[in-house]
Short mmCIF file of C-alpha atoms and ligand atoms in Angstrom, two decimals:
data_model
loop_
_atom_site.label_atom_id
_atom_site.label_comp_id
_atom_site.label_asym_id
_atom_site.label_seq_id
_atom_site.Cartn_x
_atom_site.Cartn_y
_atom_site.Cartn_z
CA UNK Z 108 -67.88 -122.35 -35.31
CA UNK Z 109 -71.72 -122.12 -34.54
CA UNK Z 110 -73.60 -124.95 -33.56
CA UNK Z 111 -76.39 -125.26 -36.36
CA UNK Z 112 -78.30 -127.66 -34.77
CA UNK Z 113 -82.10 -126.88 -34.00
CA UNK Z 114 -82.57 -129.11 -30.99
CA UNK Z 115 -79.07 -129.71 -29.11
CA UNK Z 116 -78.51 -132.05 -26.84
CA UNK Z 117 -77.60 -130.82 -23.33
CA UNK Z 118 -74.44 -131.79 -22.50
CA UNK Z 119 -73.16 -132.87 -19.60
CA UNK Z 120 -68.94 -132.00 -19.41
CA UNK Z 121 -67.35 -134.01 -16.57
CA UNK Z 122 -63.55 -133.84 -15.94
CA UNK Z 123 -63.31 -137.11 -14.63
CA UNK Z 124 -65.03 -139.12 -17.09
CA UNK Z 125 -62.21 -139.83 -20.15
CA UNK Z 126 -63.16 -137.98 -23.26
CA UNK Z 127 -65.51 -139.53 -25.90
CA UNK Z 128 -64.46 -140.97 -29.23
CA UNK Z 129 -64.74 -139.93 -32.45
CA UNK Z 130 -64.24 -141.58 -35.86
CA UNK Z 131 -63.20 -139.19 -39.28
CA UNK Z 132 -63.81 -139.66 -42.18
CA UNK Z 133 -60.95 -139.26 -44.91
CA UNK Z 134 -61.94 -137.39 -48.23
CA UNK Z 135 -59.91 -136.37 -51.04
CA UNK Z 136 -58.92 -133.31 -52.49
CA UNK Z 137 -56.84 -132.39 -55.68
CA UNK Z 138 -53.78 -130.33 -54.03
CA UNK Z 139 -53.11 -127.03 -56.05
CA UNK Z 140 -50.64 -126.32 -58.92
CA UNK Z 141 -50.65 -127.36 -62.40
CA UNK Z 142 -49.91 -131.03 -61.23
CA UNK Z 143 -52.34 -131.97 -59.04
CA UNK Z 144 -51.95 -134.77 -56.47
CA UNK Z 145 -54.69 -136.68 -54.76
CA UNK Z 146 -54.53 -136.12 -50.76
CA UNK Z 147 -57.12 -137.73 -48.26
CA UNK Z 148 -57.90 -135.01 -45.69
CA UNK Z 149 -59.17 -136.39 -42.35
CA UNK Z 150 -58.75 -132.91 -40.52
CA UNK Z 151 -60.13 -130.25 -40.63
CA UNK Z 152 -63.38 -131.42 -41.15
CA UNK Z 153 -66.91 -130.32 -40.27
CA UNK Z 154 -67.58 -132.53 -36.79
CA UNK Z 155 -63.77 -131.31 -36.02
CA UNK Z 156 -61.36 -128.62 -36.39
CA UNK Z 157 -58.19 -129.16 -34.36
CA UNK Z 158 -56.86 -131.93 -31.88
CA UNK Z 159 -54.54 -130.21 -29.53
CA UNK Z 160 -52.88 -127.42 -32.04
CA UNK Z 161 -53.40 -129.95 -35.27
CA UNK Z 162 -55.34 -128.26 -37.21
CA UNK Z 163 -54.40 -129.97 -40.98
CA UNK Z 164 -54.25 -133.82 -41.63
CA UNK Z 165 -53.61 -134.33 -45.09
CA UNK Z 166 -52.73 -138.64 -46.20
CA UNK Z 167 -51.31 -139.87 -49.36
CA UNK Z 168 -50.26 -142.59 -51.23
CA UNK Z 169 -48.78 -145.62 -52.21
CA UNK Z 170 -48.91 -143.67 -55.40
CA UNK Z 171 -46.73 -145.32 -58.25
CA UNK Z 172 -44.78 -141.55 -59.43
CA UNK Z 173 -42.55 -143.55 -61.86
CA UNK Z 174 -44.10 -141.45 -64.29
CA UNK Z 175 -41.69 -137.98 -65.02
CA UNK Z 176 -45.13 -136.46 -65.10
CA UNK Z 177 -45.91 -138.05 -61.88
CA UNK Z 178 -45.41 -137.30 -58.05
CA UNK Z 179 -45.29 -133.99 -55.70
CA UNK Z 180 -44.82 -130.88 -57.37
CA UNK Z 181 -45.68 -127.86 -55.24
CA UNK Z 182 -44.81 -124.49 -56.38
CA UNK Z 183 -43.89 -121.77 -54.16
CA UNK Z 184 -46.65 -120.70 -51.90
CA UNK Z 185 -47.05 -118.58 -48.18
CA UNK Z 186 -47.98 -119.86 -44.89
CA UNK Z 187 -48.85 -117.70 -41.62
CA UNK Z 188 -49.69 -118.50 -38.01
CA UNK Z 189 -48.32 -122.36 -38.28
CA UNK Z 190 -45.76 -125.12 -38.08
CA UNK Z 191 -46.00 -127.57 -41.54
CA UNK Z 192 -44.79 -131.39 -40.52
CA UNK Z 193 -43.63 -133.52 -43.48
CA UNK Z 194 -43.89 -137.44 -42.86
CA UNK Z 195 -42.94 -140.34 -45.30
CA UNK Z 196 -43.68 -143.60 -45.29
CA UNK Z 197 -42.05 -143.91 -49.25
CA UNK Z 198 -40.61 -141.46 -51.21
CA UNK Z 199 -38.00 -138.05 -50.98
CA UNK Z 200 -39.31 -134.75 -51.33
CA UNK Z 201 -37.16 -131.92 -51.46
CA UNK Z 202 -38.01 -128.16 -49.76
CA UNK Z 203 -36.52 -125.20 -49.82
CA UNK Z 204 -38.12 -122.37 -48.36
CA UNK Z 205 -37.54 -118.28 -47.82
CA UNK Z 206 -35.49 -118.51 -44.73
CA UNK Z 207 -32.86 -119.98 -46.77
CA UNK Z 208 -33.22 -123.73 -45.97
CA UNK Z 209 -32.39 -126.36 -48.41
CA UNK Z 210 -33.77 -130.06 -47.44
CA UNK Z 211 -34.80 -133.19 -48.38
CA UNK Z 212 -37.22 -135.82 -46.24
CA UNK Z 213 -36.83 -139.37 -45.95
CA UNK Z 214 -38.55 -142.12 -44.41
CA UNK Z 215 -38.11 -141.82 -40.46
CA UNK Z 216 -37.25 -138.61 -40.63
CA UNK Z 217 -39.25 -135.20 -40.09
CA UNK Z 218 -39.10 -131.65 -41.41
CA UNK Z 219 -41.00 -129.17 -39.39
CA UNK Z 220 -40.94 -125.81 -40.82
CA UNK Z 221 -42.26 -122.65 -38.56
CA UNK Z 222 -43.73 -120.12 -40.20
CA UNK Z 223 -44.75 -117.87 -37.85
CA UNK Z 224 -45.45 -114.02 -39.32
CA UNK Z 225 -44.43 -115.54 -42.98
CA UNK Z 226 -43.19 -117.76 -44.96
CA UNK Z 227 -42.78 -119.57 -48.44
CA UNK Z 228 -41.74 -122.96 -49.18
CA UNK Z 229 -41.60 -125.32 -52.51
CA UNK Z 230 -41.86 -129.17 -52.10
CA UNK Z 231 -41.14 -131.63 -54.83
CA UNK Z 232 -40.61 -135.34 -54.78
CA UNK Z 233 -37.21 -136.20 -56.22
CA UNK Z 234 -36.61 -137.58 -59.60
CA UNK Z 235 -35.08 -141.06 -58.08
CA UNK Z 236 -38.76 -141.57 -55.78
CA UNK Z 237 -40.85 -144.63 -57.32
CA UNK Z 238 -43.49 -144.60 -55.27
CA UNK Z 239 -44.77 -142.04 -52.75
CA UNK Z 240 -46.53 -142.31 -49.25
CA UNK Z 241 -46.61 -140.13 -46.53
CA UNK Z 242 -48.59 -137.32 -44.56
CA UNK Z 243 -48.23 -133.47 -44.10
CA UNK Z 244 -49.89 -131.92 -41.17
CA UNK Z 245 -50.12 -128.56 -39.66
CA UNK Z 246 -49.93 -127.14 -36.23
CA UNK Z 247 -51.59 -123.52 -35.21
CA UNK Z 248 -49.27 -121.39 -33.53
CA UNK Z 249 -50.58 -120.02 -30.03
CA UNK Z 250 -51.82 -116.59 -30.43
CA UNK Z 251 -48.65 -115.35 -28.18
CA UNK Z 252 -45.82 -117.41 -30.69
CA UNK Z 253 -47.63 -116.88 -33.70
CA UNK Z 254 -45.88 -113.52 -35.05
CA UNK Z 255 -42.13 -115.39 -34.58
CA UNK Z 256 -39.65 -115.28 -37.23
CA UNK Z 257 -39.66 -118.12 -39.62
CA UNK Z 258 -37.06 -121.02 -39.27
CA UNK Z 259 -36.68 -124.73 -40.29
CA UNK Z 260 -35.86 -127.61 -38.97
CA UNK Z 261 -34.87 -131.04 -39.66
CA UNK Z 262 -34.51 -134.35 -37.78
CA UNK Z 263 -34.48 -138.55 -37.62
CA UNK Z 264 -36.77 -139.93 -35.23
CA UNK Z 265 -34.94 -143.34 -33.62
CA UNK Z 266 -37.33 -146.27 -33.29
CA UNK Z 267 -37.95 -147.38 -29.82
CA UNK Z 268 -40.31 -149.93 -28.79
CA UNK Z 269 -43.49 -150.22 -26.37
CA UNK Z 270 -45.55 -153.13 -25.73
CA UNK Z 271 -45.78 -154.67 -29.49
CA UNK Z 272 -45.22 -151.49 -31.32
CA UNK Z 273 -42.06 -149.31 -32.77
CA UNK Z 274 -42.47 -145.96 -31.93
CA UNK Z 275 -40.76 -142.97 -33.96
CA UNK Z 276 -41.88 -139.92 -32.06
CA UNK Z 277 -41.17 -136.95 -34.62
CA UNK Z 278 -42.58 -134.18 -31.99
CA UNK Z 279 -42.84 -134.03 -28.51
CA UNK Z 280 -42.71 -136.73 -25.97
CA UNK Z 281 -44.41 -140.27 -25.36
CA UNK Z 282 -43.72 -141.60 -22.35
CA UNK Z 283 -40.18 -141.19 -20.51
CA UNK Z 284 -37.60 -141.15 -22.83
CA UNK Z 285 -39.11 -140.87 -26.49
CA UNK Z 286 -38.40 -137.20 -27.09
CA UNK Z 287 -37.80 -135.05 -30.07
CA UNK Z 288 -35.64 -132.41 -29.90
CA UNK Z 289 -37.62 -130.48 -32.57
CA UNK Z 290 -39.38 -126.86 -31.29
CA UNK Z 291 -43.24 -126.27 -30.35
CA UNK Z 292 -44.97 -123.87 -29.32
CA UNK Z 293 -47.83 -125.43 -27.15
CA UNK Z 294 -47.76 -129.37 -25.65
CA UNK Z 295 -47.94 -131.58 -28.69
CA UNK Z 296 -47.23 -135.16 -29.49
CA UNK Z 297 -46.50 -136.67 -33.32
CA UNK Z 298 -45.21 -140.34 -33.34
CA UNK Z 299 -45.57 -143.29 -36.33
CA UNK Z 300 -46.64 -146.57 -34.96
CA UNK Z 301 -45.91 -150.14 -36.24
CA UNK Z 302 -47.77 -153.02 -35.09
CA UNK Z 303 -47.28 -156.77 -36.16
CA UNK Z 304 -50.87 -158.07 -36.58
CA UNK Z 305 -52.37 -158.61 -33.60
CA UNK Z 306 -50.16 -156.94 -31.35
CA UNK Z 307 -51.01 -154.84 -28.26
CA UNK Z 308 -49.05 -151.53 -26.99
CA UNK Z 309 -50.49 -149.60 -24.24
CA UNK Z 310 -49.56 -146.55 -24.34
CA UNK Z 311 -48.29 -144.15 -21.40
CA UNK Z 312 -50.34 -140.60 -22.51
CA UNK Z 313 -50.48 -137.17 -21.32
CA UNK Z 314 -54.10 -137.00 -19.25
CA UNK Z 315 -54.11 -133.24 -20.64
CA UNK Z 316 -54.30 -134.32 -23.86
CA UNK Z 317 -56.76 -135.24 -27.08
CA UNK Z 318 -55.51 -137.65 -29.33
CA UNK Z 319 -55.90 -138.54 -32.81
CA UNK Z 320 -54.89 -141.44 -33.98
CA UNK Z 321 -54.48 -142.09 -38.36
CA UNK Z 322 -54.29 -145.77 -40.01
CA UNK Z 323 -51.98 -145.68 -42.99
CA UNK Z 324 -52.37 -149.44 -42.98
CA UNK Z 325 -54.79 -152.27 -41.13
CA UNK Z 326 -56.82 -151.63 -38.90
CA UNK Z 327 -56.67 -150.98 -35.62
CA UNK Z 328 -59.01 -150.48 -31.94
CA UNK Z 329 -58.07 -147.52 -30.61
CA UNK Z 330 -59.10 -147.95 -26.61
CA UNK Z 331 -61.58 -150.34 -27.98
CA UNK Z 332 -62.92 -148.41 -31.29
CA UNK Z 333 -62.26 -149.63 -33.94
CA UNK Z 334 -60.85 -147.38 -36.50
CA UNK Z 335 -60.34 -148.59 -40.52
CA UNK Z 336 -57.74 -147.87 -42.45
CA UNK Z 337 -57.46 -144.12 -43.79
CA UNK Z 338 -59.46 -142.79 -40.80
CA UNK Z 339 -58.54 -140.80 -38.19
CA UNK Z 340 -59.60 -142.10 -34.76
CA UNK Z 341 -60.05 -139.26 -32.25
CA UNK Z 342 -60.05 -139.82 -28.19
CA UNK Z 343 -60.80 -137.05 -25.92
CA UNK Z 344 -58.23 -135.94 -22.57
CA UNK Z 345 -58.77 -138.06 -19.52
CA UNK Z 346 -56.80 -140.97 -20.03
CA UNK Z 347 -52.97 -141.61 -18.96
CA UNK Z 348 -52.60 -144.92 -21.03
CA UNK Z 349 -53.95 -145.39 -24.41
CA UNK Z 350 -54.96 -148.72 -25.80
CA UNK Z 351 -53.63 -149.67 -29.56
CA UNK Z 352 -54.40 -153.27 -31.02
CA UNK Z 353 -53.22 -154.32 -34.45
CA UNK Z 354 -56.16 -156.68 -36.22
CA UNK Z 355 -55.37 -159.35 -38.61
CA UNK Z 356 -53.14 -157.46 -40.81
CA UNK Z 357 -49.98 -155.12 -39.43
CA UNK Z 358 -50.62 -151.33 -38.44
CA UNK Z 359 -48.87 -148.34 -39.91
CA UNK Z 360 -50.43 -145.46 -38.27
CA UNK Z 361 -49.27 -141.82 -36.76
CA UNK Z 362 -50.28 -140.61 -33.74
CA UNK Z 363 -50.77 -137.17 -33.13
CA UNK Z 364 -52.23 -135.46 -29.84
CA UNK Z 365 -52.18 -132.65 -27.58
CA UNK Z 366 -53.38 -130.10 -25.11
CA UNK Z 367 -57.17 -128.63 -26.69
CA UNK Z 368 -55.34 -125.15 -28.31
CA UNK Z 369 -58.43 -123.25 -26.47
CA UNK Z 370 -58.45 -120.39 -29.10
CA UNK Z 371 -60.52 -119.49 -32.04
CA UNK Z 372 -58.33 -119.37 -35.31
CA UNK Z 373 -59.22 -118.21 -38.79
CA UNK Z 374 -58.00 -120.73 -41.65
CA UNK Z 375 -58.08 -120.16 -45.28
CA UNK Z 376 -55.74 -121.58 -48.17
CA UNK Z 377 -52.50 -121.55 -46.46
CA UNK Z 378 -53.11 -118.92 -44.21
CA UNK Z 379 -54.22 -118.78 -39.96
CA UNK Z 380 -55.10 -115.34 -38.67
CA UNK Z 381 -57.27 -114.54 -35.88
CA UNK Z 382 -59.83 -112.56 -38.52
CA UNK Z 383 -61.13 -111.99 -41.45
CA UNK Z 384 -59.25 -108.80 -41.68
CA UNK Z 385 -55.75 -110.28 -40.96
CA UNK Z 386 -56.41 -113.17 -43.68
CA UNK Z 387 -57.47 -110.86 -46.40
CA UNK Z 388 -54.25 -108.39 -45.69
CA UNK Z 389 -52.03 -111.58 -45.85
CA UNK Z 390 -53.44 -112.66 -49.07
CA UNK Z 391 -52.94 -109.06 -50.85
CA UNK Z 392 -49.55 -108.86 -49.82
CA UNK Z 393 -48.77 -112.45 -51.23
CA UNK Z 394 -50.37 -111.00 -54.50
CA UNK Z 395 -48.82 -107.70 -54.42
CA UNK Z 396 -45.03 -108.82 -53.19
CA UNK Z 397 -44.94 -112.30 -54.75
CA UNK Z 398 -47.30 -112.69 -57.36
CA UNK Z 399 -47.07 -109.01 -59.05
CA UNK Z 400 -43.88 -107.56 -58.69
CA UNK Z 401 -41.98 -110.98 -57.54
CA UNK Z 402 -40.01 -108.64 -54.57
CA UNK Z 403 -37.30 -110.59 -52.79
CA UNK Z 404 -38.58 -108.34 -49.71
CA UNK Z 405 -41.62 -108.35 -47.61
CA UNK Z 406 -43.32 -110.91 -45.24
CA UNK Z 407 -43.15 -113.73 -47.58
CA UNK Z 408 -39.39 -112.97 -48.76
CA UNK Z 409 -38.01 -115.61 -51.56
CA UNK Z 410 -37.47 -119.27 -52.36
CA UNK Z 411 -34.23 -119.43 -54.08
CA UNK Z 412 -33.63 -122.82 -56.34
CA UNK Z 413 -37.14 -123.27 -57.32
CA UNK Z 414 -37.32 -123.42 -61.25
CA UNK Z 415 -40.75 -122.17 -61.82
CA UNK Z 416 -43.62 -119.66 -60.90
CA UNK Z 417 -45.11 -119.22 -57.31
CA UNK Z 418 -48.68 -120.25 -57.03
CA UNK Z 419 -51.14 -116.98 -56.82
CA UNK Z 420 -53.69 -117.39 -54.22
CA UNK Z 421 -57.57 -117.78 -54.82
CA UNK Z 422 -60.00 -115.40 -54.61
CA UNK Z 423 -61.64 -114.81 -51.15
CA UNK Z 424 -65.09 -116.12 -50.48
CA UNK Z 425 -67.69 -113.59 -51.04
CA UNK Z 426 -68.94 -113.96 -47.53
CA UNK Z 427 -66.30 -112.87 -44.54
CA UNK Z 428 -63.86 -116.21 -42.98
CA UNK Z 429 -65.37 -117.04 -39.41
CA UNK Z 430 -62.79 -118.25 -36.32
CA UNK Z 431 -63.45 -122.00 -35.99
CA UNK Z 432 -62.95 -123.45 -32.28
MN1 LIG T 231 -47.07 -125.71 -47.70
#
């Protein structure tokens, strides 16, 4: 991404000094398919691409889905270059996707599908959900992983506690014994956070990495800042213990962090290349395999189960994608 700024600031980068913070803004955006579902997207944004490898934070609900016309209904549709994370707060959504797997999330639990070279995957929230509340994020795939065959995986993250707060990590570590046994490809933390109101939890952190911090509910100071609900919070590396308080109501929040990925990736619709080139070669072989002549074959394979049509992708912009940093 270029810096469009007339005047920049110099600025000075110190490796000692703990990294600066930064507060997102959500906003929202219709998700695709004939159904479409309010999301609040704190990431990517304009002043921020990725935190660590996160490069997708997408936040919704309570919504009421007690309505048969209501809820998550996302047809069949690719993904390249990444890992897709599925957090609930409320709800069940069911996946299946074109490596063959077959799953439903749950509160406290985590599905973390790879996509690597290719991948398609349906997600719909079950008939028996009332009301649904969660997150999906993505992770970019380092440039060396990012080709690997696609697989799926599925776990429950056990609460533990530190300081005030419950702690589910869902990926990676926190700390000494809060691990997931779930696969990445580059250093990477995901955790959900509870906090009674007003409590404290200092948190032992990797000094390597940025952090990111999202309020499903209260508000909280991250390190001091304070950060309002729906809003991701973002810290720089540099610190080895990281500050949450809980204000006057109780915190919900996930926690997600890692080292900066230190390559440029290209992101459009579902896809991340490394070029314009490799995005729009992607996209014509969704059309042509999936969309066209609905082959079983090719990068993308086939979602078994899924009673419906797969989503066709949009058209490319008329200008060509840039890498974002
Ligand atoms: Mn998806």
């Amino acid at each position: 991404m270029s810096n469009l700024e007339t005047e920049p600031a110099e600025v000075v980068c110190d490796d000692q000094a703990p990294g600066g913070f930064e507060l997102l803004e959500p906003r929202e955006v219709p998700l695709g398919g004939p159904r479409a579902m309010i999301v609040r997207r704190t990431l990517p944004q304009r002043a921020r691409s990725l935190i660590g490898a996160w490069c997708f934070v997408d936040h919704y609900g309570p919504d009421d889905v007690t309505d048969r016309d209501a809820g998550m209904v996302v047809p069949p549709h690719p993904h390249t270059g990444l890992q897709t994370v599925s957090w609930l707060f409320e709800g069940e959504i069911e996946h299946r996707d074109s490596s063959g797997a077959h799953a439903h999330v749950r509160p406290g639990e985590v599905n973390l599908m790879t996509a690597g070279s290719g991948i398609q995957h349906s997600e719909v929230s079950t008939t028996a959900t009332r009301r649904l509340h969660g997150a999906q994020l993505w992770i970019a795939l380092p440039d060396r992983d990012r080709h690997t065959a696609p697989f799926f995986e599925h776990a429950a993250a056990e609460p533990r506690s530190i300081g005030d707060a419950t702690v589910r990590v869902f990926l990676g570590t926190l700390g000494e014994d809060a691990a997931s046994p779930l696969r990445t490809f580059s250093p990477l933390l995901g955790a959900q956070l509870d906090l009674p109101a007003g409590g404290i939890a200092d948190l032992p952190v990797d000094p390597a990495f940025e952090h990111g911090l999202l309020l499903d509910a209260g508000t909280a100071l991250l390190d001091g800042h304070s950060v309002p609900a729906a809003h991701l919070g973002y810290l720089g590396p540099g610190r080895s213990t990281m500050r949450i308080e809980a204000g006057e109501q109780p915190v919900r929040a996930l926690l997600i962090g890692g080292v900066p990925l230190g390559e440029p990736i290209v992101m459009w619709w579902n896809f991340i290349g490394r070029s314009h080139d490799e995005i729009e070669a992607y996209r014509a072989q969704w059309q042509a395999d999936v969309i066209e002549n609905g082959a079983a074959t090719g990068r993308f394979g086939r979602v078994d189960g899924y009673d419906g049509a797969p989503l066709p992708a949009p058209a490319l912009p008329g200008v060509r994608l840039k890498p974002r940093e």
